[in-house]
């Protein structure tokens, strides 16, 4: 079996997603890019039970190259991210409570905090709704990501974060979930103050530098 270390990494980030309350039970999925396509967690398997050999290898046309388990219908979203942004090496699809509230209300989360702009990007937009598993979900998601954000909400569903590593994609997921909560409290206090335009410009540049690596 190839990619033992990479398969273990995918398993570890699946467990971290669950243990960090970014999802429940078997919802969501974690993948990382490999030269053949991607390695992705299998459908309907509890994260703490997924072994490296259970991780599926798929090409970017959606074919399973290695593995016995069923791929999640959401594998199309992961493939779309790898095709859309060539720097992306890791994708995390999660169902966090606060982020999913924004996804359900279809309210974007603006870049209202310093570090948010550097790591997450301009804002977390909400992809147009399409039924789970359809090609439109993937297409709408990458449109919402654009070139200036590492996170987007799936309308009435959850969240997708991307990064140059799975570590980066996980940091973005945790940062967005925390910012979503902070934003709600900030709204109770009268709403966030505007960041000065020169600061926003600086964060935009830093984001693109990080993105390019
Ligand atoms: Zn999902």
PDB file of N, CA and C in Angstrom, residues 123-186:
ATOM      1  N   UNK A 123     -13.484  37.025   2.909  1.00  0.00           N
ATOM      2  CA  UNK A 123     -14.714  36.721   3.650  1.00  0.00           C
ATOM      3  C   UNK A 123     -15.069  35.268   3.374  1.00  0.00           C
ATOM      4  N   UNK A 124     -15.995  34.736   4.170  1.00  0.00           N
ATOM      5  CA  UNK A 124     -16.491  33.386   3.904  1.00  0.00           C
ATOM      6  C   UNK A 124     -17.850  33.545   3.237  1.00  0.00           C
ATOM      7  N   UNK A 125     -17.870  33.315   1.925  1.00  0.00           N
ATOM      8  CA  UNK A 125     -19.109  33.490   1.169  1.00  0.00           C
ATOM      9  C   UNK A 125     -19.950  32.214   1.231  1.00  0.00           C
ATOM     10  N   UNK A 126     -21.233  32.359   0.930  1.00  0.00           N
ATOM     11  CA  UNK A 126     -22.131  31.205   0.917  1.00  0.00           C
ATOM     12  C   UNK A 126     -22.334  30.773  -0.527  1.00  0.00           C
ATOM     13  N   UNK A 127     -21.997  29.532  -0.830  1.00  0.00           N
ATOM     14  CA  UNK A 127     -22.215  29.009  -2.183  1.00  0.00           C
ATOM     15  C   UNK A 127     -23.719  28.926  -2.447  1.00  0.00           C
ATOM     16  N   UNK A 128     -24.120  29.159  -3.685  1.00  0.00           N
ATOM     17  CA  UNK A 128     -25.533  28.997  -4.046  1.00  0.00           C
ATOM     18  C   UNK A 128     -25.967  27.574  -3.717  1.00  0.00           C
ATOM     19  N   UNK A 129     -27.197  27.438  -3.299  1.00  0.00           N
ATOM     20  CA  UNK A 129     -27.682  26.112  -2.899  1.00  0.00           C
ATOM     21  C   UNK A 129     -27.809  25.167  -4.104  1.00  0.00           C
ATOM     22  N   UNK A 130     -27.362  23.941  -3.882  1.00  0.00           N
ATOM     23  CA  UNK A 130     -27.656  22.845  -4.817  1.00  0.00           C
ATOM     24  C   UNK A 130     -27.751  21.598  -3.957  1.00  0.00           C
ATOM     25  N   UNK A 131     -28.473  20.595  -4.434  1.00  0.00           N
ATOM     26  CA  UNK A 131     -28.703  19.410  -3.611  1.00  0.00           C
ATOM     27  C   UNK A 131     -27.412  18.623  -3.414  1.00  0.00           C
ATOM     28  N   UNK A 132     -27.230  18.135  -2.203  1.00  0.00           N
ATOM     29  CA  UNK A 132     -26.024  17.408  -1.818  1.00  0.00           C
ATOM     30  C   UNK A 132     -25.694  16.298  -2.825  1.00  0.00           C
ATOM     31  N   UNK A 133     -24.435  16.245  -3.240  1.00  0.00           N
ATOM     32  CA  UNK A 133     -24.007  15.167  -4.131  1.00  0.00           C
ATOM     33  C   UNK A 133     -24.101  15.506  -5.610  1.00  0.00           C
ATOM     34  N   UNK A 134     -24.803  16.586  -5.954  1.00  0.00           N
ATOM     35  CA  UNK A 134     -24.903  16.948  -7.376  1.00  0.00           C
ATOM     36  C   UNK A 134     -23.641  17.715  -7.803  1.00  0.00           C
ATOM     37  N   UNK A 135     -23.321  17.676  -9.101  1.00  0.00           N
ATOM     38  CA  UNK A 135     -22.140  18.412  -9.574  1.00  0.00           C
ATOM     39  C   UNK A 135     -22.249  19.910  -9.301  1.00  0.00           C
ATOM     40  N   UNK A 136     -23.491  20.429  -9.249  1.00  0.00           N
ATOM     41  CA  UNK A 136     -23.678  21.862  -9.005  1.00  0.00           C
ATOM     42  C   UNK A 136     -23.131  22.295  -7.646  1.00  0.00           C
ATOM     43  N   UNK A 137     -23.195  21.411  -6.660  1.00  0.00           N
ATOM     44  CA  UNK A 137     -22.674  21.764  -5.328  1.00  0.00           C
ATOM     45  C   UNK A 137     -21.203  22.131  -5.446  1.00  0.00           C
ATOM     46  N   UNK A 138     -20.457  21.285  -6.154  1.00  0.00           N
ATOM     47  CA  UNK A 138     -19.018  21.495  -6.300  1.00  0.00           C
ATOM     48  C   UNK A 138     -18.735  22.765  -7.094  1.00  0.00           C
ATOM     49  N   UNK A 139     -19.486  22.947  -8.163  1.00  0.00           N
ATOM     50  CA  UNK A 139     -19.280  24.117  -9.017  1.00  0.00           C
ATOM     51  C   UNK A 139     -19.588  25.414  -8.259  1.00  0.00           C
ATOM     52  N   UNK A 140     -20.686  25.404  -7.523  1.00  0.00           N
ATOM     53  CA  UNK A 140     -21.065  26.601  -6.753  1.00  0.00           C
ATOM     54  C   UNK A 140     -20.059  26.883  -5.641  1.00  0.00           C
ATOM     55  N   UNK A 141     -19.521  25.807  -5.073  1.00  0.00           N
ATOM     56  CA  UNK A 141     -18.579  25.975  -3.956  1.00  0.00           C
ATOM     57  C   UNK A 141     -17.296  26.676  -4.406  1.00  0.00           C
ATOM     58  N   UNK A 142     -16.723  26.224  -5.517  1.00  0.00           N
ATOM     59  CA  UNK A 142     -15.467  26.859  -5.937  1.00  0.00           C
ATOM     60  C   UNK A 142     -15.696  28.303  -6.385  1.00  0.00           C
ATOM     61  N   UNK A 143     -16.882  28.560  -6.902  1.00  0.00           N
ATOM     62  CA  UNK A 143     -17.222  29.958  -7.242  1.00  0.00           C
ATOM     63  C   UNK A 143     -17.213  30.817  -5.974  1.00  0.00           C
ATOM     64  N   UNK A 144     -17.737  30.266  -4.890  1.00  0.00           N
ATOM     65  CA  UNK A 144     -17.788  31.003  -3.622  1.00  0.00           C
ATOM     66  C   UNK A 144     -16.392  31.169  -3.023  1.00  0.00           C
ATOM     67  N   UNK A 145     -15.535  30.185  -3.205  1.00  0.00           N
ATOM     68  CA  UNK A 145     -14.156  30.286  -2.701  1.00  0.00           C
ATOM     69  C   UNK A 145     -13.404  31.398  -3.430  1.00  0.00           C
ATOM     70  N   UNK A 146     -13.488  31.365  -4.736  1.00  0.00           N
ATOM     71  CA  UNK A 146     -12.748  32.328  -5.536  1.00  0.00           C
ATOM     72  C   UNK A 146     -11.256  32.186  -5.318  1.00  0.00           C
ATOM     73  N   UNK A 147     -10.534  33.270  -5.594  1.00  0.00           N
ATOM     74  CA  UNK A 147      -9.073  33.266  -5.446  1.00  0.00           C
ATOM     75  C   UNK A 147      -8.656  33.951  -4.148  1.00  0.00           C
ATOM     76  N   UNK A 148      -9.629  34.481  -3.409  1.00  0.00           N
ATOM     77  CA  UNK A 148      -9.282  35.323  -2.256  1.00  0.00           C
ATOM     78  C   UNK A 148      -9.798  34.788  -0.930  1.00  0.00           C
ATOM     79  N   UNK A 149     -10.225  33.506  -0.913  1.00  0.00           N
ATOM     80  CA  UNK A 149     -10.682  32.943   0.358  1.00  0.00           C
ATOM     81  C   UNK A 149     -10.339  31.463   0.430  1.00  0.00           C
ATOM     82  N   UNK A 150     -10.014  31.015   1.649  1.00  0.00           N
ATOM     83  CA  UNK A 150      -9.735  29.590   1.878  1.00  0.00           C
ATOM     84  C   UNK A 150     -10.917  28.883   2.531  1.00  0.00           C
ATOM     85  N   UNK A 151     -12.070  29.539   2.571  1.00  0.00           N
ATOM     86  CA  UNK A 151     -13.245  28.929   3.202  1.00  0.00           C
ATOM     87  C   UNK A 151     -14.507  29.395   2.513  1.00  0.00           C
ATOM     88  N   UNK A 152     -15.497  28.516   2.463  1.00  0.00           N
ATOM     89  CA  UNK A 152     -16.817  28.897   1.958  1.00  0.00           C
ATOM     90  C   UNK A 152     -17.857  28.032   2.654  1.00  0.00           C
ATOM     91  N   UNK A 153     -19.062  28.575   2.772  1.00  0.00           N
ATOM     92  CA  UNK A 153     -20.169  27.804   3.351  1.00  0.00           C
ATOM     93  C   UNK A 153     -20.947  27.129   2.234  1.00  0.00           C
ATOM     94  N   UNK A 154     -21.381  25.897   2.499  1.00  0.00           N
ATOM     95  CA  UNK A 154     -22.299  25.194   1.609  1.00  0.00           C
ATOM     96  C   UNK A 154     -23.700  25.499   2.126  1.00  0.00           C
ATOM     97  N   UNK A 155     -24.515  26.151   1.306  1.00  0.00           N
ATOM     98  CA  UNK A 155     -25.833  26.610   1.760  1.00  0.00           C
ATOM     99  C   UNK A 155     -26.631  25.471   2.373  1.00  0.00           C
ATOM    100  N   UNK A 156     -27.208  25.739   3.538  1.00  0.00           N
ATOM    101  CA  UNK A 156     -28.065  24.775   4.249  1.00  0.00           C
ATOM    102  C   UNK A 156     -27.361  23.451   4.512  1.00  0.00           C
ATOM    103  N   UNK A 157     -26.038  23.487   4.676  1.00  0.00           N
ATOM    104  CA  UNK A 157     -25.309  22.226   4.811  1.00  0.00           C
ATOM    105  C   UNK A 157     -24.099  22.329   5.753  1.00  0.00           C
ATOM    106  N   UNK A 158     -23.061  23.058   5.393  1.00  0.00           N
ATOM    107  CA  UNK A 158     -21.852  23.072   6.223  1.00  0.00           C
ATOM    108  C   UNK A 158     -20.788  23.980   5.648  1.00  0.00           C
ATOM    109  N   UNK A 159     -19.535  23.532   5.758  1.00  0.00           N
ATOM    110  CA  UNK A 159     -18.417  24.411   5.426  1.00  0.00           C
ATOM    111  C   UNK A 159     -17.323  23.621   4.709  1.00  0.00           C
ATOM    112  N   UNK A 160     -16.569  24.294   3.858  1.00  0.00           N
ATOM    113  CA  UNK A 160     -15.396  23.694   3.212  1.00  0.00           C
ATOM    114  C   UNK A 160     -14.223  24.634   3.421  1.00  0.00           C
ATOM    115  N   UNK A 161     -13.090  24.081   3.869  1.00  0.00           N
ATOM    116  CA  UNK A 161     -11.876  24.891   3.990  1.00  0.00           C
ATOM    117  C   UNK A 161     -10.749  24.196   3.232  1.00  0.00           C
ATOM    118  N   UNK A 162      -9.846  25.013   2.681  1.00  0.00           N
ATOM    119  CA  UNK A 162      -8.739  24.469   1.883  1.00  0.00           C
ATOM    120  C   UNK A 162      -7.433  25.082   2.376  1.00  0.00           C
ATOM    121  N   UNK A 163      -6.313  24.415   2.024  1.00  0.00           N
ATOM    122  CA  UNK A 163      -5.022  24.963   2.402  1.00  0.00           C
ATOM    123  C   UNK A 163      -3.887  24.300   1.647  1.00  0.00           C
ATOM    124  N   UNK A 164      -2.709  24.885   1.797  1.00  0.00           N
ATOM    125  CA  UNK A 164      -1.516  24.324   1.164  1.00  0.00           C
ATOM    126  C   UNK A 164      -1.079  23.042   1.859  1.00  0.00           C
ATOM    127  N   UNK A 165      -1.617  22.816   3.071  1.00  0.00           N
ATOM    128  CA  UNK A 165      -1.431  21.559   3.808  1.00  0.00           C
ATOM    129  C   UNK A 165      -2.744  21.301   4.541  1.00  0.00           C
ATOM    130  N   UNK A 166      -2.894  20.078   5.060  1.00  0.00           N
ATOM    131  CA  UNK A 166      -4.079  19.807   5.886  1.00  0.00           C
ATOM    132  C   UNK A 166      -4.017  20.618   7.181  1.00  0.00           C
ATOM    133  N   UNK A 167      -2.792  20.852   7.669  1.00  0.00           N
ATOM    134  CA  UNK A 167      -2.636  21.697   8.858  1.00  0.00           C
ATOM    135  C   UNK A 167      -3.263  23.068   8.605  1.00  0.00           C
ATOM    136  N   UNK A 168      -2.976  23.647   7.443  1.00  0.00           N
ATOM    137  CA  UNK A 168      -3.524  24.964   7.103  1.00  0.00           C
ATOM    138  C   UNK A 168      -5.048  24.909   6.961  1.00  0.00           C
ATOM    139  N   UNK A 169      -5.560  23.877   6.294  1.00  0.00           N
ATOM    140  CA  UNK A 169      -7.013  23.768   6.096  1.00  0.00           C
ATOM    141  C   UNK A 169      -7.722  23.614   7.444  1.00  0.00           C
ATOM    142  N   UNK A 170      -7.071  22.906   8.391  1.00  0.00           N
ATOM    143  CA  UNK A 170      -7.653  22.741   9.732  1.00  0.00           C
ATOM    144  C   UNK A 170      -7.614  24.055  10.501  1.00  0.00           C
ATOM    145  N   UNK A 171      -6.507  24.782  10.384  1.00  0.00           N
ATOM    146  CA  UNK A 171      -6.412  26.082  11.061  1.00  0.00           C
ATOM    147  C   UNK A 171      -7.532  27.008  10.570  1.00  0.00           C
ATOM    148  N   UNK A 172      -7.772  27.002   9.261  1.00  0.00           N
ATOM    149  CA  UNK A 172      -8.824  27.859   8.704  1.00  0.00           C
ATOM    150  C   UNK A 172     -10.193  27.430   9.243  1.00  0.00           C
ATOM    151  N   UNK A 173     -10.436  26.111   9.298  1.00  0.00           N
ATOM    152  CA  UNK A 173     -11.734  25.624   9.799  1.00  0.00           C
ATOM    153  C   UNK A 173     -11.959  26.082  11.240  1.00  0.00           C
ATOM    154  N   UNK A 174     -10.924  25.932  12.079  1.00  0.00           N
ATOM    155  CA  UNK A 174     -11.063  26.325  13.492  1.00  0.00           C
ATOM    156  C   UNK A 174     -11.213  27.836  13.627  1.00  0.00           C
ATOM    157  N   UNK A 175     -10.477  28.569  12.789  1.00  0.00           N
ATOM    158  CA  UNK A 175     -10.520  30.023  12.842  1.00  0.00           C
ATOM    159  C   UNK A 175     -11.900  30.542  12.426  1.00  0.00           C
ATOM    160  N   UNK A 176     -12.472  29.945  11.383  1.00  0.00           N
ATOM    161  CA  UNK A 176     -13.794  30.385  10.915  1.00  0.00           C
ATOM    162  C   UNK A 176     -14.856  30.071  11.980  1.00  0.00           C
ATOM    163  N   UNK A 177     -14.780  28.881  12.559  1.00  0.00           N
ATOM    164  CA  UNK A 177     -15.787  28.513  13.556  1.00  0.00           C
ATOM    165  C   UNK A 177     -15.714  29.458  14.765  1.00  0.00           C
ATOM    166  N   UNK A 178     -14.498  29.776  15.199  1.00  0.00           N
ATOM    167  CA  UNK A 178     -14.339  30.690  16.327  1.00  0.00           C
ATOM    168  C   UNK A 178     -14.802  32.105  15.944  1.00  0.00           C
ATOM    169  N   UNK A 179     -14.424  32.533  14.738  1.00  0.00           N
ATOM    170  CA  UNK A 179     -14.824  33.874  14.284  1.00  0.00           C
ATOM    171  C   UNK A 179     -16.342  33.979  14.136  1.00  0.00           C
ATOM    172  N   UNK A 180     -16.983  32.884  13.741  1.00  0.00           N
ATOM    173  CA  UNK A 180     -18.449  32.903  13.591  1.00  0.00           C
ATOM    174  C   UNK A 180     -19.093  33.203  14.947  1.00  0.00           C
ATOM    175  N   UNK A 181     -18.580  32.587  16.004  1.00  0.00           N
ATOM    176  CA  UNK A 181     -19.096  32.853  17.350  1.00  0.00           C
ATOM    177  C   UNK A 181     -18.782  34.264  17.802  1.00  0.00           C
ATOM    178  N   UNK A 182     -17.558  34.699  17.549  1.00  0.00           N
ATOM    179  CA  UNK A 182     -17.151  36.059  17.933  1.00  0.00           C
ATOM    180  C   UNK A 182     -18.011  37.091  17.215  1.00  0.00           C
ATOM    181  N   UNK A 183     -18.301  36.800  15.942  1.00  0.00           N
ATOM    182  CA  UNK A 183     -19.102  37.735  15.140  1.00  0.00           C
ATOM    183  C   UNK A 183     -20.506  37.898  15.742  1.00  0.00           C
ATOM    184  N   UNK A 184     -21.094  36.781  16.160  1.00  0.00           N
ATOM    185  CA  UNK A 184     -22.442  36.860  16.742  1.00  0.00           C
ATOM    186  C   UNK A 184     -22.436  37.702  18.020  1.00  0.00           C
ATOM    187  N   UNK A 185     -21.428  37.518  18.887  1.00  0.00           N
ATOM    188  CA  UNK A 185     -21.317  38.336  20.106  1.00  0.00           C
ATOM    189  C   UNK A 185     -21.045  39.796  19.736  1.00  0.00           C
ATOM    190  N   UNK A 186     -20.214  40.009  18.702  1.00  0.00           N
ATOM    191  CA  UNK A 186     -19.908  41.383  18.281  1.00  0.00           C
ATOM    192  C   UNK A 186     -21.172  42.095  17.812  1.00  0.00           C
TER     193      UNK A 186
END
